[in-house]
């Protein structure tokens, strides 16, 4: 189903205590592919990412680094922006939770919750894990640690609480009425059973440190970092301004992309906060899986985090993006290994797609005076190939709307495979003498198939797709999905000199 509705997609905002790594690149690349896809559909898109800068964890890391929390946040937030640049991320906005627009919005939402009687002052006594910035029940602890393995500390202080317990039934009714709101299904079931087991009121302010947004009207309290962070999704739209801001255009969000570790915050607390403030919950939250590296959990102590500059420097931005989205079903866990990346690069990208493009463009350059050839009458094999190319958009659209990026890519590559088989069967090089008219038809069919492929891979490998579209002389304004059906290659169009796309990856020590 297609629609013209504006589209709002978000990534989690990243804690600035850490340096960006593969695990952060992942949701950002997925959100980017989605944003680009929807722009190509002709929708008005807002793609938001940014950094989460308050809380005890950041305060402690800044202290350890010997700088002020703001200085520390400035430095590391810039590293996440650099990650976006390296990976060719097309975000429309970048929010930092230390920005004035955010602070103002958080305080406004707090006041609204308070006005509606959703907040009360109480005494907190319990376990807190700074690493997770989360509270845990005694019953959740495993060998004295958080279920995530993080250290916990006991603390007692006067806190403001949000009446989360009162929202249990309304949350259950929301999941029931919106089966697509929490995905994938396994996560939905996990969330349902968590909420069915009963919800406790949630502490939403802290008094034992100061690096946070001051609670309005209650000096000494700062807003709990998760309440602060979640609200970024609406402060970036101009909340509390409603009518006149992007809020009225883009809220509720079409999709929040998050890791499975933070699903509870996004599918329980966040919709409850919103509903309690009289606002609409997001349409969908999708939780992706977790990457290991060469079979091991990524950790600071192992130093195996794979920073974006290493990833992009070694493989290139498009191959890295391709690997992340192709290798795993979005939602599953998986392993990032050099071997697996090289397998994809040299197989899917260089051999399959790169070769196809190269063969076709070089043959046209040599045999058709470097112009798009004029096709003669089409034969069955030609219409069959063009048929599968033209049917692709529908299939890709279905998979992208399920966030099944790996399947979207797989169906595109199936057509790459068909086109390679067609080249072998039609052997256009042999036709150049025996039947030049037939050769031109075959090369036209291939070039037109390549145009479809190049347009459809734009969300995943944007700069390579652009390079290929340039080589097919497809003008910038003919690269959206509507052009697939409306702007076939015109015979006689002069093509630039062919240049390889997707070079093979050669091991340094193999040279
Ligand atoms: N600041 C919070 C999010 C607030 S959103 C309102 C946070 N930040 S984080 O920097 O710790 O993590 C951000 C995202 O990176 C999470 O969605 C997490 O799942 C993802 N990943 C971090 N390491 C990862 C892997 N090893 N693999 C896949 N994703 C991982 O949580």
mmCIF file of C-alpha atoms in Angstrom, residues 158-399:
data_model
loop_
_atom_site.group_PDB
_atom_site.id
_atom_site.type_symbol
_atom_site.label_atom_id
_atom_site.label_comp_id
_atom_site.label_asym_id
_atom_site.label_seq_id
_atom_site.Cartn_x
_atom_site.Cartn_y
_atom_site.Cartn_z
ATOM 1 C CA UNK A 158 13.176 11.537 47.507
ATOM 2 C CA UNK A 159 12.116 11.321 43.871
ATOM 3 C CA UNK A 160 9.215 12.303 41.739
ATOM 4 C CA UNK A 161 7.305 9.337 40.388
ATOM 5 C CA UNK A 162 5.253 8.828 37.275
ATOM 6 C CA UNK A 163 2.036 6.843 37.792
ATOM 7 C CA UNK A 164 3.005 4.120 35.366
ATOM 8 C CA UNK A 165 0.926 1.514 37.224
ATOM 9 C CA UNK A 166 -2.221 3.361 36.213
ATOM 10 C CA UNK A 167 -1.388 2.865 32.525
ATOM 11 C CA UNK A 168 -1.191 -0.906 32.387
ATOM 12 C CA UNK A 169 -4.661 -1.499 30.939
ATOM 13 C CA UNK A 170 -4.463 1.389 28.509
ATOM 14 C CA UNK A 171 -1.112 0.155 27.264
ATOM 15 C CA UNK A 172 -2.500 -3.352 26.794
ATOM 16 C CA UNK A 173 -5.456 -1.900 24.907
ATOM 17 C CA UNK A 174 -3.052 0.075 22.722
ATOM 18 C CA UNK A 175 -0.974 -3.012 21.802
ATOM 19 C CA UNK A 176 -4.200 -4.890 21.120
ATOM 20 C CA UNK A 177 -5.581 -2.192 18.827
ATOM 21 C CA UNK A 178 -2.226 -1.680 17.083
ATOM 22 C CA UNK A 179 -0.717 -5.061 16.266
ATOM 23 C CA UNK A 180 1.991 -3.359 14.178
ATOM 24 C CA UNK A 181 3.102 -1.029 16.958
ATOM 25 C CA UNK A 182 5.763 -3.312 18.401
ATOM 26 C CA UNK A 183 7.915 -5.337 16.044
ATOM 27 C CA UNK A 184 9.197 -7.922 15.430
ATOM 28 C CA UNK A 185 6.548 -10.276 16.813
ATOM 29 C CA UNK A 186 8.859 -11.952 19.314
ATOM 30 C CA UNK A 187 9.535 -8.570 20.905
ATOM 31 C CA UNK A 188 5.870 -7.768 20.984
ATOM 32 C CA UNK A 189 5.207 -10.932 22.958
ATOM 33 C CA UNK A 190 8.013 -10.077 25.353
ATOM 34 C CA UNK A 191 6.576 -6.604 25.923
ATOM 35 C CA UNK A 192 3.043 -7.914 26.381
ATOM 36 C CA UNK A 193 4.089 -10.362 29.042
ATOM 37 C CA UNK A 194 6.125 -7.708 30.827
ATOM 38 C CA UNK A 195 3.157 -5.348 30.950
ATOM 39 C CA UNK A 196 0.696 -8.110 31.880
ATOM 40 C CA UNK A 197 2.879 -9.019 34.834
ATOM 41 C CA UNK A 198 2.107 -5.618 36.343
ATOM 42 C CA UNK A 199 3.713 -2.187 36.225
ATOM 43 C CA UNK A 200 5.144 -0.208 39.097
ATOM 44 C CA UNK A 201 5.313 3.562 39.279
ATOM 45 C CA UNK A 202 8.545 4.883 37.851
ATOM 46 C CA UNK A 203 11.019 7.219 39.463
ATOM 47 C CA UNK A 204 11.523 10.133 37.059
ATOM 48 C CA UNK A 205 13.758 12.541 38.950
ATOM 49 C CA UNK A 206 17.094 12.311 40.721
ATOM 50 C CA UNK A 207 18.689 14.436 43.440
ATOM 51 C CA UNK A 208 22.110 12.862 43.991
ATOM 52 C CA UNK A 209 23.811 14.471 40.993
ATOM 53 C CA UNK A 210 23.259 17.562 38.884
ATOM 54 C CA UNK A 211 24.035 16.774 35.205
ATOM 55 C CA UNK A 212 20.504 16.822 33.915
ATOM 56 C CA UNK A 213 17.566 19.032 33.043
ATOM 57 C CA UNK A 214 16.293 20.817 36.149
ATOM 58 C CA UNK A 215 12.804 19.697 37.130
ATOM 59 C CA UNK A 216 10.673 22.820 36.708
ATOM 60 C CA UNK A 217 9.506 24.238 40.021
ATOM 61 C CA UNK A 218 11.389 21.685 42.135
ATOM 62 C CA UNK A 219 14.971 22.807 42.731
ATOM 63 C CA UNK A 220 17.465 20.077 43.516
ATOM 64 C CA UNK A 221 15.826 17.546 41.182
ATOM 65 C CA UNK A 222 17.006 16.706 37.671
ATOM 66 C CA UNK A 223 14.853 14.812 35.179
ATOM 67 C CA UNK A 224 15.575 11.060 34.913
ATOM 68 C CA UNK A 225 17.745 10.651 31.821
ATOM 69 C CA UNK A 226 15.397 8.254 30.045
ATOM 70 C CA UNK A 227 12.417 10.600 30.359
ATOM 71 C CA UNK A 228 14.686 13.401 29.132
ATOM 72 C CA UNK A 229 16.002 11.296 26.230
ATOM 73 C CA UNK A 230 12.729 9.875 24.937
ATOM 74 C CA UNK A 231 11.212 13.325 24.648
ATOM 75 C CA UNK A 232 13.812 14.184 21.970
ATOM 76 C CA UNK A 233 11.505 12.614 19.425
ATOM 77 C CA UNK A 234 9.030 15.447 19.900
ATOM 78 C CA UNK A 235 11.249 18.346 20.972
ATOM 79 C CA UNK A 236 12.970 17.963 17.600
ATOM 80 C CA UNK A 237 9.564 18.614 16.034
ATOM 81 C CA UNK A 238 9.143 21.834 17.967
ATOM 82 C CA UNK A 239 7.056 20.507 20.883
ATOM 83 C CA UNK A 240 5.441 22.163 22.860
ATOM 84 C CA UNK A 241 4.459 24.284 19.873
ATOM 85 C CA UNK A 242 1.752 22.231 18.190
ATOM 86 C CA UNK A 243 -0.121 23.650 15.225
ATOM 87 C CA UNK A 244 2.608 25.820 13.818
ATOM 88 C CA UNK A 245 5.483 23.362 14.114
ATOM 89 C CA UNK A 246 6.699 20.198 12.472
ATOM 90 C CA UNK A 247 4.927 18.410 15.298
ATOM 91 C CA UNK A 248 1.623 18.795 13.489
ATOM 92 C CA UNK A 249 3.122 17.390 10.298
ATOM 93 C CA UNK A 250 5.228 14.519 11.559
ATOM 94 C CA UNK A 251 3.804 13.282 14.850
ATOM 95 C CA UNK A 252 3.073 10.443 15.570
ATOM 96 C CA UNK A 253 6.381 9.032 14.362
ATOM 97 C CA UNK A 254 6.075 6.387 11.691
ATOM 98 C CA UNK A 255 8.859 4.385 13.229
ATOM 99 C CA UNK A 256 11.375 4.487 16.024
ATOM 100 C CA UNK A 257 14.263 2.174 15.246
ATOM 101 C CA UNK A 258 15.863 0.904 18.446
ATOM 102 C CA UNK A 259 17.994 -1.967 19.695
ATOM 103 C CA UNK A 260 16.353 -4.849 21.504
ATOM 104 C CA UNK A 261 18.023 -3.722 24.737
ATOM 105 C CA UNK A 262 15.956 -0.544 24.885
ATOM 106 C CA UNK A 263 12.599 -1.869 23.773
ATOM 107 C CA UNK A 264 10.971 -1.511 27.197
ATOM 108 C CA UNK A 265 11.728 2.193 27.346
ATOM 109 C CA UNK A 266 10.239 2.737 23.902
ATOM 110 C CA UNK A 267 7.193 0.501 23.997
ATOM 111 C CA UNK A 268 6.132 0.790 27.643
ATOM 112 C CA UNK A 269 7.405 3.989 29.242
ATOM 113 C CA UNK A 270 7.353 6.217 26.157
ATOM 114 C CA UNK A 271 3.776 5.520 25.013
ATOM 115 C CA UNK A 272 2.630 5.792 28.641
ATOM 116 C CA UNK A 273 4.325 9.202 29.045
ATOM 117 C CA UNK A 274 2.765 10.403 25.824
ATOM 118 C CA UNK A 275 -0.729 9.163 26.526
ATOM 119 C CA UNK A 276 -0.517 10.596 30.035
ATOM 120 C CA UNK A 277 0.323 13.986 28.519
ATOM 121 C CA UNK A 278 -2.608 13.678 26.122
ATOM 122 C CA UNK A 279 -0.358 13.020 23.109
ATOM 123 C CA UNK A 280 -0.429 10.210 20.588
ATOM 124 C CA UNK A 281 1.977 7.284 20.923
ATOM 125 C CA UNK A 282 4.276 6.414 17.995
ATOM 126 C CA UNK A 283 2.911 4.232 15.207
ATOM 127 C CA UNK A 284 5.649 1.664 15.415
ATOM 128 C CA UNK A 285 8.778 0.692 17.298
ATOM 129 C CA UNK A 286 11.080 -1.820 15.650
ATOM 130 C CA UNK A 287 13.748 -3.543 17.737
ATOM 131 C CA UNK A 288 16.777 -4.813 15.868
ATOM 132 C CA UNK A 289 19.183 -7.468 17.093
ATOM 133 C CA UNK A 290 22.646 -7.367 18.469
ATOM 134 C CA UNK A 291 25.971 -7.696 16.654
ATOM 135 C CA UNK A 292 28.939 -9.611 17.933
ATOM 136 C CA UNK A 293 32.364 -9.123 16.349
ATOM 137 C CA UNK A 294 34.304 -12.200 15.249
ATOM 138 C CA UNK A 295 32.106 -14.197 17.626
ATOM 139 C CA UNK A 296 32.663 -11.931 20.629
ATOM 140 C CA UNK A 297 30.537 -9.430 22.444
ATOM 141 C CA UNK A 298 31.676 -5.898 21.660
ATOM 142 C CA UNK A 299 33.196 -4.313 24.724
ATOM 143 C CA UNK A 300 35.430 -1.449 25.688
ATOM 144 C CA UNK A 301 37.852 -3.738 27.480
ATOM 145 C CA UNK A 302 38.274 -5.968 24.411
ATOM 146 C CA UNK A 303 38.594 -2.871 22.242
ATOM 147 C CA UNK A 304 36.728 -4.630 19.436
ATOM 148 C CA UNK A 305 34.118 -1.934 18.860
ATOM 149 C CA UNK A 306 34.906 -1.330 15.145
ATOM 150 C CA UNK A 307 34.813 2.447 14.819
ATOM 151 C CA UNK A 308 33.114 3.893 11.746
ATOM 152 C CA UNK A 309 36.334 5.297 10.286
ATOM 153 C CA UNK A 310 37.885 1.829 10.360
ATOM 154 C CA UNK A 311 34.770 0.280 8.824
ATOM 155 C CA UNK A 312 34.525 2.836 6.054
ATOM 156 C CA UNK A 313 38.272 3.126 5.545
ATOM 157 C CA UNK A 314 38.664 -0.591 5.078
ATOM 158 C CA UNK A 315 35.554 -1.495 3.091
ATOM 159 C CA UNK A 316 34.019 1.755 1.892
ATOM 160 C CA UNK A 317 30.745 3.322 3.019
ATOM 161 C CA UNK A 318 28.448 1.552 0.558
ATOM 162 C CA UNK A 319 29.888 -1.925 1.088
ATOM 163 C CA UNK A 320 29.666 -1.433 4.872
ATOM 164 C CA UNK A 321 26.052 -0.273 4.602
ATOM 165 C CA UNK A 322 25.254 -3.145 2.275
ATOM 166 C CA UNK A 323 26.772 -5.707 4.606
ATOM 167 C CA UNK A 324 24.963 -4.420 7.692
ATOM 168 C CA UNK A 325 21.591 -4.506 5.996
ATOM 169 C CA UNK A 326 22.041 -7.656 3.911
ATOM 170 C CA UNK A 327 23.742 -10.018 6.303
ATOM 171 C CA UNK A 328 21.071 -10.306 8.988
ATOM 172 C CA UNK A 329 17.327 -10.293 9.118
ATOM 173 C CA UNK A 330 16.610 -6.971 10.848
ATOM 174 C CA UNK A 331 15.575 -8.101 14.313
ATOM 175 C CA UNK A 332 17.987 -11.053 14.581
ATOM 176 C CA UNK A 333 21.373 -11.210 16.237
ATOM 177 C CA UNK A 334 24.433 -11.890 14.145
ATOM 178 C CA UNK A 335 28.152 -11.788 13.792
ATOM 179 C CA UNK A 336 30.338 -9.250 12.025
ATOM 180 C CA UNK A 337 33.432 -10.939 10.703
ATOM 181 C CA UNK A 338 35.990 -9.761 8.201
ATOM 182 C CA UNK A 339 35.519 -13.005 6.265
ATOM 183 C CA UNK A 340 31.780 -12.510 5.991
ATOM 184 C CA UNK A 341 32.192 -8.906 4.825
ATOM 185 C CA UNK A 342 34.745 -9.853 2.178
ATOM 186 C CA UNK A 343 32.482 -12.685 1.034
ATOM 187 C CA UNK A 344 29.643 -10.240 0.415
ATOM 188 C CA UNK A 345 31.890 -7.609 -1.141
ATOM 189 C CA UNK A 346 33.534 -9.884 -3.627
ATOM 190 C CA UNK A 347 30.463 -12.023 -4.239
ATOM 191 C CA UNK A 348 27.292 -9.920 -4.236
ATOM 192 C CA UNK A 349 28.865 -6.560 -4.980
ATOM 193 C CA UNK A 350 31.920 -7.077 -7.196
ATOM 194 C CA UNK A 351 31.101 -10.331 -9.002
ATOM 195 C CA UNK A 352 27.366 -10.064 -9.322
ATOM 196 C CA UNK A 353 26.389 -6.408 -9.537
ATOM 197 C CA UNK A 354 29.717 -4.814 -10.432
ATOM 198 C CA UNK A 355 30.403 -7.245 -13.229
ATOM 199 C CA UNK A 356 26.956 -6.929 -14.696
ATOM 200 C CA UNK A 357 27.213 -3.157 -14.859
ATOM 201 C CA UNK A 358 30.725 -3.288 -16.224
ATOM 202 C CA UNK A 359 29.966 -5.838 -18.956
ATOM 203 C CA UNK A 360 26.899 -3.998 -20.167
ATOM 204 C CA UNK A 361 28.390 -0.509 -20.135
ATOM 205 C CA UNK A 362 31.644 -1.551 -21.776
ATOM 206 C CA UNK A 363 29.809 -3.422 -24.551
ATOM 207 C CA UNK A 364 27.613 -0.407 -25.212
ATOM 208 C CA UNK A 365 30.623 1.847 -25.226
ATOM 209 C CA UNK A 366 32.467 -0.332 -27.730
ATOM 210 C CA UNK A 367 29.652 -1.439 -29.974
ATOM 211 C CA UNK A 368 27.043 1.292 -29.943
ATOM 212 C CA UNK A 369 29.176 4.441 -30.272
ATOM 213 C CA UNK A 370 28.775 5.062 -26.545
ATOM 214 C CA UNK A 371 25.040 5.778 -26.902
ATOM 215 C CA UNK A 372 21.958 3.999 -25.562
ATOM 216 C CA UNK A 373 21.186 1.580 -28.429
ATOM 217 C CA UNK A 374 17.929 1.557 -30.348
ATOM 218 C CA UNK A 375 16.064 -1.687 -29.609
ATOM 219 C CA UNK A 376 14.459 -3.758 -32.338
ATOM 220 C CA UNK A 377 11.419 -5.988 -31.724
ATOM 221 C CA UNK A 378 11.613 -7.550 -28.254
ATOM 222 C CA UNK A 379 11.789 -11.317 -27.887
ATOM 223 C CA UNK A 380 10.375 -13.420 -25.056
ATOM 224 C CA UNK A 381 13.660 -13.427 -23.125
ATOM 225 C CA UNK A 382 13.818 -9.614 -23.302
ATOM 226 C CA UNK A 383 10.279 -9.026 -22.078
ATOM 227 C CA UNK A 384 10.811 -11.622 -19.364
ATOM 228 C CA UNK A 385 13.849 -9.785 -17.982
ATOM 229 C CA UNK A 386 12.213 -6.374 -18.255
ATOM 230 C CA UNK A 387 9.129 -7.873 -16.614
ATOM 231 C CA UNK A 388 11.022 -8.993 -13.511
ATOM 232 C CA UNK A 389 12.825 -5.664 -13.315
ATOM 233 C CA UNK A 390 9.533 -3.768 -13.511
ATOM 234 C CA UNK A 391 7.933 -5.975 -10.872
ATOM 235 C CA UNK A 392 10.716 -5.268 -8.401
ATOM 236 C CA UNK A 393 9.413 -2.061 -6.856
ATOM 237 C CA UNK A 394 6.312 -3.788 -5.502
ATOM 238 C CA UNK A 395 8.334 -6.556 -3.876
ATOM 239 C CA UNK A 396 10.946 -4.205 -2.460
ATOM 240 C CA UNK A 397 8.239 -1.927 -1.087
ATOM 241 C CA UNK A 398 6.576 -4.799 0.756
ATOM 242 C CA UNK A 399 9.823 -5.872 2.382
#
